[in-house]
XYZ file of C-alpha atoms in Angstrom:
629
model
C 4.346 3.888 10.362
C 3.405 7.291 9.066
C 0.202 8.822 10.306
C -1.381 10.985 7.643
C -3.563 14.019 8.006
C -6.052 13.775 5.177
C -7.035 17.287 4.240
C -10.523 16.480 3.173
C -13.044 13.783 2.557
C -14.052 13.403 -1.054
C -16.666 13.998 -3.655
C -16.787 10.690 -5.535
C -19.258 9.588 -8.167
C -19.162 6.877 -10.791
C -21.569 4.916 -12.916
C -21.504 1.173 -12.392
C -19.004 -0.320 -14.796
C -17.888 3.134 -16.012
C -14.132 3.282 -16.367
C -12.173 6.468 -15.829
C -8.757 7.653 -16.870
C -7.692 7.840 -13.275
C -9.276 4.665 -11.967
C -7.368 1.760 -13.434
C -9.382 -0.875 -15.242
C -13.033 -0.225 -14.587
C -12.509 0.216 -10.861
C -15.657 0.972 -8.942
C -15.501 4.250 -7.076
C -16.904 5.249 -3.694
C -20.243 7.021 -3.524
C -20.528 10.794 -3.217
C -19.544 12.312 0.107
C -18.643 15.800 1.185
C -18.321 15.208 4.904
C -15.003 15.832 6.613
C -13.657 18.292 4.036
C -10.882 20.458 5.441
C -8.776 23.246 3.939
C -6.796 22.118 0.896
C -4.521 23.596 -1.749
C -5.021 21.053 -4.529
C -7.553 18.676 -6.044
C -7.169 15.473 -8.068
C -9.699 15.107 -10.891
C -10.270 11.788 -12.650
C -12.051 11.536 -15.993
C -14.247 8.865 -17.534
C -12.524 6.648 -20.071
C -14.291 8.059 -23.122
C -13.970 11.702 -22.050
C -12.042 14.097 -24.261
C -9.984 15.117 -21.249
C -8.301 11.701 -21.120
C -6.121 12.643 -24.098
C -6.491 16.400 -24.445
C -4.650 18.839 -22.195
C -6.633 21.628 -23.835
C -9.912 20.043 -22.757
C -8.616 19.673 -19.198
C -7.600 23.333 -19.057
C -10.919 24.455 -20.520
C -12.832 22.504 -17.900
C -10.759 23.978 -15.095
C -11.137 27.494 -16.507
C -14.894 27.049 -16.698
C -15.020 25.940 -13.057
C -12.858 28.913 -12.062
C -15.178 31.325 -13.833
C -18.250 29.906 -12.132
C -16.764 29.768 -8.638
C -14.616 32.894 -8.725
C -11.615 30.898 -7.493
C -8.096 31.116 -8.940
C -7.779 27.594 -10.300
C -4.959 26.372 -12.492
C -3.922 23.125 -14.147
C -0.705 21.868 -12.544
C 0.066 18.554 -14.255
C -1.210 15.211 -15.410
C -0.593 12.406 -12.910
C 0.751 9.031 -13.966
C -2.715 7.484 -13.539
C -4.188 9.953 -16.058
C -5.965 12.195 -13.568
C -5.360 15.951 -13.453
C -3.870 17.891 -10.545
C -5.640 21.210 -9.988
C -3.992 24.016 -8.024
C -6.399 26.039 -5.880
C -4.051 29.018 -5.652
C -3.065 28.419 -2.051
C -4.733 26.743 0.903
C -8.467 27.391 0.684
C -11.057 27.044 3.456
C -13.280 23.968 3.431
C -16.302 25.904 2.170
C -14.438 27.056 -0.920
C -12.901 23.623 -1.500
C -16.344 22.016 -1.516
C -17.674 24.684 -3.876
C -14.907 24.004 -6.395
C -15.234 20.235 -6.045
C -18.947 20.362 -6.702
C -18.472 22.582 -9.736
C -15.833 20.299 -11.246
C -17.970 17.249 -10.512
C -20.877 18.815 -12.400
C -18.975 18.089 -15.624
C -20.422 14.854 -17.050
C -16.931 13.785 -18.147
C -15.568 13.852 -14.583
C -15.496 10.526 -12.719
C -14.296 11.834 -9.355
C -12.836 14.825 -7.528
C -10.827 14.482 -4.306
C -8.579 16.774 -2.282
C -4.856 16.180 -2.745
C -4.285 14.852 0.780
C -1.108 15.705 2.662
C 1.248 13.314 4.464
C 3.019 14.865 7.484
C 6.570 13.613 7.870
C 6.468 14.425 11.586
C 4.394 11.286 12.141
C 7.268 9.006 11.149
C 8.213 8.750 14.818
C 8.271 5.233 16.270
C 5.531 4.258 18.732
C 5.813 5.839 22.199
C 8.052 4.498 24.998
C 10.785 3.433 22.621
C 14.159 2.656 24.246
C 16.749 4.189 21.945
C 19.786 2.079 21.149
C 22.411 2.485 18.436
C 25.174 0.049 17.577
C 28.338 1.112 15.714
C 29.249 -0.127 12.267
C 32.631 -1.577 13.229
C 32.623 -4.855 11.324
C 30.955 -6.883 14.069
C 28.510 -9.567 12.961
C 25.173 -8.514 14.477
C 22.932 -11.177 12.971
C 22.568 -12.904 16.343
C 20.569 -9.865 17.447
C 18.083 -10.290 14.603
C 15.647 -12.464 16.548
C 12.900 -11.521 14.108
C 14.564 -13.611 11.417
C 15.397 -16.763 13.314
C 13.840 -17.286 16.750
C 11.612 -20.396 16.605
C 8.656 -18.976 18.499
C 8.099 -15.548 16.978
C 10.613 -15.271 14.129
C 10.117 -15.712 10.396
C 12.470 -18.687 9.858
C 14.468 -16.751 7.275
C 17.705 -18.819 7.572
C 15.918 -21.914 6.259
C 14.310 -19.872 3.486
C 17.729 -18.565 2.410
C 18.823 -22.137 1.693
C 16.311 -22.072 -1.157
C 16.324 -18.427 -2.283
C 18.209 -15.197 -1.552
C 16.085 -12.842 -3.643
C 18.499 -12.602 -6.560
C 17.041 -10.982 -9.656
C 14.226 -9.160 -7.830
C 13.909 -5.410 -7.264
C 12.014 -3.983 -4.281
C 11.022 -0.316 -4.382
C 11.041 1.409 -0.987
C 8.752 4.448 -1.002
C 10.031 6.426 1.962
C 12.462 9.178 2.989
C 15.211 8.029 0.644
C 18.320 6.141 1.731
C 21.581 7.234 3.348
C 24.761 5.515 2.221
C 25.551 2.396 4.218
C 28.051 -0.401 3.621
C 25.360 -2.971 4.438
C 23.167 -1.551 1.661
C 25.298 0.047 -1.043
C 25.909 -3.121 -3.087
C 22.167 -3.746 -3.397
C 20.999 -0.254 -4.389
C 19.740 0.488 -7.902
C 18.921 4.033 -9.107
C 15.663 5.408 -7.755
C 14.036 8.822 -7.899
C 13.067 11.770 -5.723
C 9.362 12.477 -6.264
C 9.012 15.339 -3.777
C 7.758 18.285 -5.814
C 7.416 20.951 -3.100
C 10.718 22.738 -2.682
C 10.364 26.497 -2.616
C 8.219 29.524 -1.794
C 4.527 28.737 -1.560
C 1.704 30.752 -3.115
C 1.942 33.287 -0.287
C 5.624 33.868 -0.905
C 6.706 32.064 2.241
C 9.980 30.155 1.881
C 9.025 26.551 2.513
C 11.076 23.507 1.612
C 9.529 20.087 2.072
C 12.176 18.475 -0.127
C 14.964 19.686 2.198
C 17.464 19.394 -0.630
C 16.938 22.716 -2.391
C 15.244 21.336 -5.476
C 12.201 19.406 -6.678
C 11.902 16.113 -8.477
C 15.187 14.638 -9.623
C 17.142 11.394 -9.877
C 18.859 11.854 -6.502
C 16.941 9.627 -4.081
C 19.466 9.888 -1.250
C 18.121 10.991 2.120
C 19.395 14.484 3.064
C 17.644 14.148 6.422
C 14.002 14.882 7.181
C 14.593 17.269 10.084
C 12.910 20.667 9.940
C 14.278 24.048 10.903
C 12.131 26.543 12.754
C 9.676 28.103 10.324
C 10.579 25.721 7.523
C 7.188 24.012 7.417
C 3.679 25.490 7.250
C 2.327 26.957 10.472
C 0.698 24.517 12.893
C 2.458 21.571 11.253
C 4.344 19.404 13.769
C 7.990 18.900 12.865
C 11.078 17.120 14.155
C 14.448 18.719 14.760
C 16.168 15.364 14.172
C 16.150 13.127 11.109
C 14.494 9.717 11.268
C 16.514 7.784 8.633
C 13.300 5.830 8.245
C 13.904 4.757 4.659
C 17.396 3.511 5.480
C 16.064 1.337 8.292
C 13.296 -0.108 6.110
C 15.703 -0.825 3.231
C 18.072 -2.798 5.460
C 15.232 -5.043 6.612
C 14.385 -5.837 2.989
C 17.844 -6.428 1.558
C 20.745 -5.778 3.911
C 23.837 -7.325 2.277
C 25.090 -10.675 3.597
C 28.724 -9.636 3.971
C 29.682 -11.213 7.293
C 29.262 -8.002 9.255
C 26.420 -5.921 10.562
C 22.926 -7.180 9.756
C 21.422 -9.192 6.920
C 18.157 -8.530 5.125
C 15.318 -10.957 4.538
C 16.336 -11.051 0.855
C 20.083 -10.251 0.916
C 20.592 -10.613 -2.848
C 17.561 -8.578 -3.891
C 17.954 -5.006 -5.119
C 16.469 -1.979 -3.390
C 15.148 0.924 -5.436
C 14.926 3.964 -3.128
C 12.055 6.259 -4.061
C 11.844 9.431 -2.041
C 8.307 10.569 -1.217
C 8.692 11.925 2.335
C 10.516 15.169 3.139
C 10.681 17.513 6.095
C 7.119 18.772 6.215
C 4.150 17.457 4.277
C 3.970 15.482 1.030
C 0.871 15.499 -1.201
C -0.791 12.264 -2.264
C -0.162 13.272 -5.876
C 3.575 12.721 -5.369
C 2.980 9.288 -3.849
C 0.601 8.333 -6.664
C 3.247 9.216 -9.262
C 5.877 7.320 -7.263
C 3.765 4.136 -7.243
C 3.202 4.498 -10.974
C 6.889 4.997 -11.760
C 8.087 2.263 -9.400
C 5.924 -0.293 -11.200
C 7.120 0.721 -14.660
C 4.423 3.220 -15.591
C 5.114 6.551 -17.257
C 5.050 9.869 -15.388
C 5.206 13.195 -17.228
C 8.569 14.903 -16.857
C 10.257 11.851 -15.325
C 12.543 9.478 -17.264
C 11.162 5.946 -17.538
C 12.201 3.522 -14.825
C 14.910 1.221 -16.160
C 14.448 -1.279 -13.314
C 10.714 -1.568 -12.571
C 10.098 -3.072 -9.155
C 8.407 -6.448 -8.764
C 7.665 -5.497 -5.130
C 6.761 -2.096 -3.669
C 7.063 -1.437 0.077
C 4.932 1.330 1.596
C 5.544 1.822 5.308
C 3.146 4.763 5.371
C -0.584 5.380 5.383
C -3.417 7.683 6.375
C -6.374 7.600 8.716
C -8.901 7.808 5.911
C -10.610 5.664 3.286
C -8.667 4.631 0.221
C -9.364 7.292 -2.419
C -10.119 6.574 -6.093
C -6.806 7.995 -7.423
C -4.750 6.075 -4.869
C -6.651 2.877 -5.643
C -6.116 3.555 -9.345
C -2.354 3.852 -8.850
C -2.329 0.586 -6.893
C -4.546 -1.250 -9.380
C -2.433 -0.189 -12.323
C 0.794 -1.131 -10.531
C -0.594 -4.573 -9.725
C -1.685 -5.014 -13.337
C 1.937 -4.361 -14.321
C 2.956 -7.164 -11.981
C 4.088 -5.299 -8.856
C 3.194 -6.742 -5.449
C 2.402 -3.916 -3.026
C 3.063 -4.393 0.696
C 1.638 -1.870 3.174
C 2.100 -1.323 6.919
C -1.116 -1.656 8.939
C -0.358 1.364 11.144
C 0.724 2.129 14.698
C -2.448 3.474 16.299
C -3.459 0.282 18.099
C -2.469 1.694 21.509
C -4.662 4.768 21.391
C -7.363 5.171 24.036
C -9.689 4.178 21.180
C -7.532 1.723 19.171
C -7.906 1.865 15.424
C -8.652 -0.921 12.983
C -6.326 -1.038 9.971
C -9.394 -0.862 7.758
C -9.711 2.822 8.684
C -6.369 3.635 7.057
C -5.591 4.663 3.518
C -3.254 2.214 1.773
C -3.981 -0.438 4.417
C -7.657 -0.339 3.398
C -6.993 -0.267 -0.338
C -7.725 -3.313 -2.473
C -4.903 -5.332 -4.044
C -2.334 -4.725 -1.313
C -0.855 -6.994 1.365
C -1.531 -5.283 4.699
C 0.881 -6.254 7.475
C 0.337 -6.066 11.247
C 3.166 -6.335 13.781
C 3.888 -8.905 16.486
C 6.374 -8.662 19.353
C 9.115 -11.015 20.519
C 6.648 -13.042 22.583
C 4.492 -13.586 19.516
C 1.638 -11.381 20.688
C 0.163 -8.597 18.602
C 2.449 -5.638 19.282
C 0.778 -3.142 21.614
C 0.938 -0.373 19.008
C -0.136 -2.339 15.923
C -3.376 -1.695 14.122
C -5.415 -4.828 13.587
C -8.646 -6.152 12.190
C -10.087 -7.855 9.163
C -8.204 -5.598 6.735
C -4.946 -7.202 7.915
C -3.714 -9.940 5.589
C -0.662 -11.237 7.471
C 1.510 -10.476 10.506
C 5.266 -10.220 10.885
C 7.648 -9.213 13.705
C 7.615 -5.484 14.427
C 9.211 -5.722 17.857
C 8.696 -3.829 21.094
C 11.519 -1.692 22.484
C 9.480 -0.285 25.366
C 10.306 -0.732 29.045
C 14.030 -0.359 28.454
C 14.491 -3.330 26.135
C 15.827 -2.103 22.792
C 17.049 -5.619 21.976
C 13.414 -6.643 21.523
C 13.119 -4.286 18.575
C 14.086 -4.811 14.930
C 17.750 -4.103 14.212
C 18.609 -2.567 10.853
C 20.749 -0.054 9.001
C 20.749 3.548 10.226
C 22.740 6.787 10.337
C 24.261 8.606 13.295
C 23.558 12.109 12.002
C 21.157 14.182 14.068
C 20.121 16.185 11.019
C 22.309 15.632 7.937
C 23.942 12.290 7.089
C 26.999 11.393 9.164
C 28.541 8.012 10.052
C 26.609 4.853 9.328
C 25.441 2.701 12.231
C 22.633 0.328 13.247
C 19.517 0.957 15.283
C 16.725 -0.972 17.012
C 13.238 0.265 16.163
C 9.689 -1.018 16.436
C 6.602 -0.576 14.315
C 4.483 -1.915 11.511
C 6.966 -0.002 9.357
C 9.429 -2.746 10.301
C 6.970 -5.622 9.795
C 5.999 -4.606 6.247
C 9.518 -4.775 4.716
C 9.923 -8.285 6.118
C 6.983 -9.334 3.961
C 8.406 -7.369 1.027
C 11.644 -9.291 1.449
C 9.705 -12.553 1.591
C 7.921 -11.669 -1.649
C 11.357 -11.119 -3.220
C 12.492 -14.574 -2.092
C 9.380 -16.086 -3.653
C 9.776 -14.273 -6.967
C 13.420 -15.252 -7.168
C 12.505 -18.949 -7.323
C 9.256 -18.476 -9.274
C 9.282 -15.253 -11.345
C 5.877 -16.040 -12.824
C 4.010 -15.577 -9.562
C 1.293 -12.932 -9.721
C 0.677 -10.486 -6.858
C -2.484 -12.423 -5.944
C -0.582 -15.716 -5.891
C 2.116 -14.207 -3.684
C -0.454 -13.062 -1.136
C -2.229 -16.402 -1.265
C 0.966 -18.388 -0.710
C 2.085 -16.193 2.199
C -1.292 -16.584 3.893
C -1.684 -20.296 3.181
C 1.745 -21.109 4.602
C 1.495 -18.870 7.666
C 1.536 -20.468 11.088
C -0.796 -19.548 13.937
C 0.038 -16.421 15.907
C 2.100 -17.883 18.799
C 0.680 -15.393 21.283
C -2.537 -13.397 21.483
C -4.373 -11.356 18.889
C -8.073 -11.314 19.591
C -8.562 -8.259 17.387
C -7.489 -9.858 14.104
C -3.982 -10.367 12.729
C -4.727 -11.828 9.318
C -3.802 -15.378 8.333
C -1.233 -15.651 11.103
C 2.524 -15.154 11.451
C 4.378 -15.369 8.146
C 6.653 -18.399 7.748
C 9.375 -17.602 5.222
C 10.832 -21.102 4.904
C 7.519 -22.889 4.383
C 6.310 -20.261 1.918
C 9.474 -20.254 -0.189
C 9.605 -24.047 -0.252
C 5.979 -24.185 -1.391
C 6.409 -21.805 -4.330
C 9.734 -23.423 -5.282
C 7.807 -26.667 -5.694
C 5.172 -24.916 -7.782
C 2.527 -24.985 -5.035
C 1.693 -21.282 -5.055
C -1.464 -21.897 -3.037
C 0.537 -23.290 -0.163
C 1.869 -26.501 1.271
C -0.521 -29.355 2.009
C 0.351 -29.234 5.686
C -0.563 -25.567 6.076
C -2.406 -24.816 9.322
C -6.149 -24.958 8.970
C -6.824 -22.392 11.651
C -5.117 -20.253 14.297
C -5.303 -21.091 17.981
C -8.526 -20.217 19.735
C -7.075 -17.071 21.289
C -5.860 -15.695 17.938
C -8.327 -14.023 15.624
C -7.294 -14.753 12.063
C -8.482 -14.858 8.488
C -6.409 -17.934 7.621
C -7.758 -20.142 4.832
C -9.797 -23.086 6.036
C -7.770 -25.436 3.858
C -4.815 -25.286 1.472
C -7.250 -25.497 -1.437
C -9.373 -22.566 -0.313
C -9.573 -19.671 -2.780
C -7.250 -16.748 -2.042
C -8.379 -13.873 0.079
C -9.482 -10.583 -1.332
C -6.751 -8.002 -0.888
C -7.886 -5.837 1.981
C -11.409 -5.382 0.791
C -13.375 -2.531 2.225
C -15.021 -4.760 4.763
C -11.789 -6.627 5.250
C -13.382 -10.019 4.808
C -11.133 -12.983 4.359
C -11.551 -16.028 2.144
C -14.889 -17.124 0.800
C -16.243 -20.632 1.048
C -17.067 -21.014 -2.632
C -15.320 -23.740 -4.616
C -14.961 -24.309 -8.330
C -18.049 -25.805 -9.912
C -19.614 -26.740 -13.226
C -23.051 -25.187 -13.421
C -23.483 -25.695 -9.679
C -24.092 -23.624 -6.583
C -20.719 -22.236 -5.428
C -22.028 -21.734 -1.887
C -22.119 -18.524 0.089
C -19.150 -16.158 0.070
C -17.990 -15.174 3.542
C -19.013 -11.560 4.127
C -19.526 -11.214 0.359
C -15.804 -11.593 -0.275
C -14.238 -14.504 -2.109
C -12.150 -15.428 -5.114
C -13.271 -18.368 -7.244
C -13.025 -19.863 -10.697
C -16.334 -19.951 -12.548
C -17.798 -21.109 -15.843
C -21.085 -20.653 -17.674
C -24.088 -21.663 -15.573
C -22.410 -21.328 -12.177
C -24.295 -19.617 -9.375
C -22.858 -17.819 -6.345
C -25.192 -17.344 -3.401
C -24.632 -14.182 -1.325
C -26.188 -12.903 1.874
C -27.820 -9.855 0.315
C -25.969 -7.342 2.488
C -24.383 -5.759 -0.594
C -27.750 -5.606 -2.381
C -27.169 -8.866 -4.252
C -28.541 -12.270 -3.207
C -27.374 -14.319 -6.169
C -24.825 -13.966 -8.970
C -25.541 -16.088 -12.047
C -22.675 -16.604 -14.519
C -24.304 -16.326 -17.958
C -21.271 -16.872 -20.172
C -17.474 -16.892 -20.229
C -15.829 -16.315 -23.611
C -13.600 -13.953 -25.595
C -11.936 -12.624 -22.429
C -15.347 -11.478 -21.193
C -17.583 -12.563 -18.335
C -21.338 -11.957 -18.566
C -23.416 -12.251 -15.408
C -26.781 -11.470 -13.884
C -27.124 -10.203 -10.320
C -30.405 -10.812 -8.530
C -31.830 -9.447 -5.312
C -35.044 -10.109 -3.442
C -35.530 -13.690 -4.650
C -35.051 -12.640 -8.244
C -37.479 -9.733 -8.100
C -34.765 -7.315 -9.155
C -32.164 -8.306 -11.710
C -29.226 -6.536 -13.325
C -27.095 -7.951 -16.130
C -23.604 -6.845 -17.044
C -20.485 -7.970 -18.862
C -16.870 -7.238 -17.997
C -13.602 -7.886 -19.816
C -10.507 -9.044 -17.943
C -8.892 -7.535 -16.067
C -11.575 -5.157 -14.876
C -14.308 -4.413 -12.375
C -18.074 -3.983 -12.499
C -20.189 -2.655 -9.656
C -23.687 -3.905 -8.815
C -25.198 -2.008 -5.899
C -22.485 -2.354 -3.232
C -20.965 -5.516 -4.685
C -17.734 -5.221 -6.686
C -17.132 -7.961 -9.272
C -13.459 -8.098 -10.286
C -12.716 -10.232 -13.345
C -9.097 -11.161 -12.793
C -8.513 -13.409 -15.781
C -10.332 -15.443 -18.437
C -8.940 -18.632 -19.966
C -11.113 -20.372 -22.552
C -14.464 -21.064 -20.858
C -13.367 -20.347 -17.278
C -12.865 -17.076 -15.431
C -11.266 -16.194 -12.107
C -13.330 -13.581 -10.303
C -13.150 -11.839 -6.955
C -16.185 -10.504 -5.107
C -15.990 -7.826 -2.439
C -18.412 -5.460 -0.796
């Protein structure tokens, strides 16, 4: 799991229901905040949907020039991101005071929806959790599947062998956003062309020779991993680096789709394809590169990059940041999901800190519309390093190689090179980075037997068919431990909401957000408060009951009422009408003393106080909506 140093908080503003060019479909944006701003070299600016800047480069440049004139800073327009937002270059790393000044000036433009620093991801944080016992195995033709306990052991494994009797992932592409992939005989047959999205590859604004890409060039079609080691002085001062390469992307890719060739390891979905997308280099990678990578992986267009010929149905992101999900990152995720891509994210490896961290504090893991994955160990307990909490949707084996037991880690494809690629081999590692690709592989198995599954249905089925955490997880490990066989069998039979014998609850010593019944509405995807499923059920002009922590997904029709607890500033949501792909509703607070009416087309989001109303779909006189606060 990648820890991320977010270089700045954010200045965010948005009108309720006001769409922006960089916010997906009417996504609600966080409130204004300037706390926590740190030095930054770039800003991401999103525009409102009707602003001239959404389609005019000239208007974007004029706005930036005006802000430069008023602040005295050397600002320049760098490029348009795939989500429609603009990337603004600050002319080098600027102190926090100057960053805030520029942000405030840009935000003063009525056409601007949000301004955030272009956060930086340090590759040095790829390192596995502490106390790892290193162990490599040669690639000599030996069948190593017996060492893949995470796939098959009854207590704490995923039951992948039984799932493979139904599906092998054929016809599904999984994008792995990571360090790229080194050649490996257990992977090569399943690799489709990807892309290298690392843009930083030369002298910086100060003339210093820096090379985050580590391959001598910028963005290109070569997504192979040249190694993410760093030479002395290669990265910016005060940035931690590693003198050895991690081969992180290669390890993740093998977990997803290692080839079933009778030797080495086998992936969760051995007939799926892996699309390597390089976003992590030797030093630090800006969020803007990751945003473009998500867009491209899902089939969206990115300026200067050829269109993706094999858009991914699943995107694996074993990376994240200790910060809230920003508007541009949420926009990239929302748009990718709208294109049909299921996004799987690692929960993070900071659970063993003196002050352990909840996954809800991490970018990506805290974003909406993702499947956030925590890690368990071989005993079935929450892994000591894993983040946790209500933002977690599901758990999967991440292993624990500490105390001299590498065999208790996750075995996958690797490379023996200390810096540059050398001979292929295999390696035991542990982390939520290893748990996430197991769920990505499971999603591929599901889509192979039922290509019509939506990202929401995939998450729902995985959660509904999970089994209780076999060990302990008082802090919250989502719906339980994923069960590949039960999940694949359920969707193969057309029961996307789960099998009728799904567990109703985890054991008493396991905190979980599992559905209370197979017919419960699906959980909101890592909502900001991380709440799980609501208690509302479908009704006809009737009370739909209270939503748990103001978070639920239900089908509604005209006249339905949803009672809330008022914590988000709304006590009752009245559905006024459902027609013409539009939902009209009235939100009331204070026993009806304050009312606010709005309408929203599908798919899209409206914001009422702190309550987000997502209209997922409308069919005739019924609409599927999701509430989150």
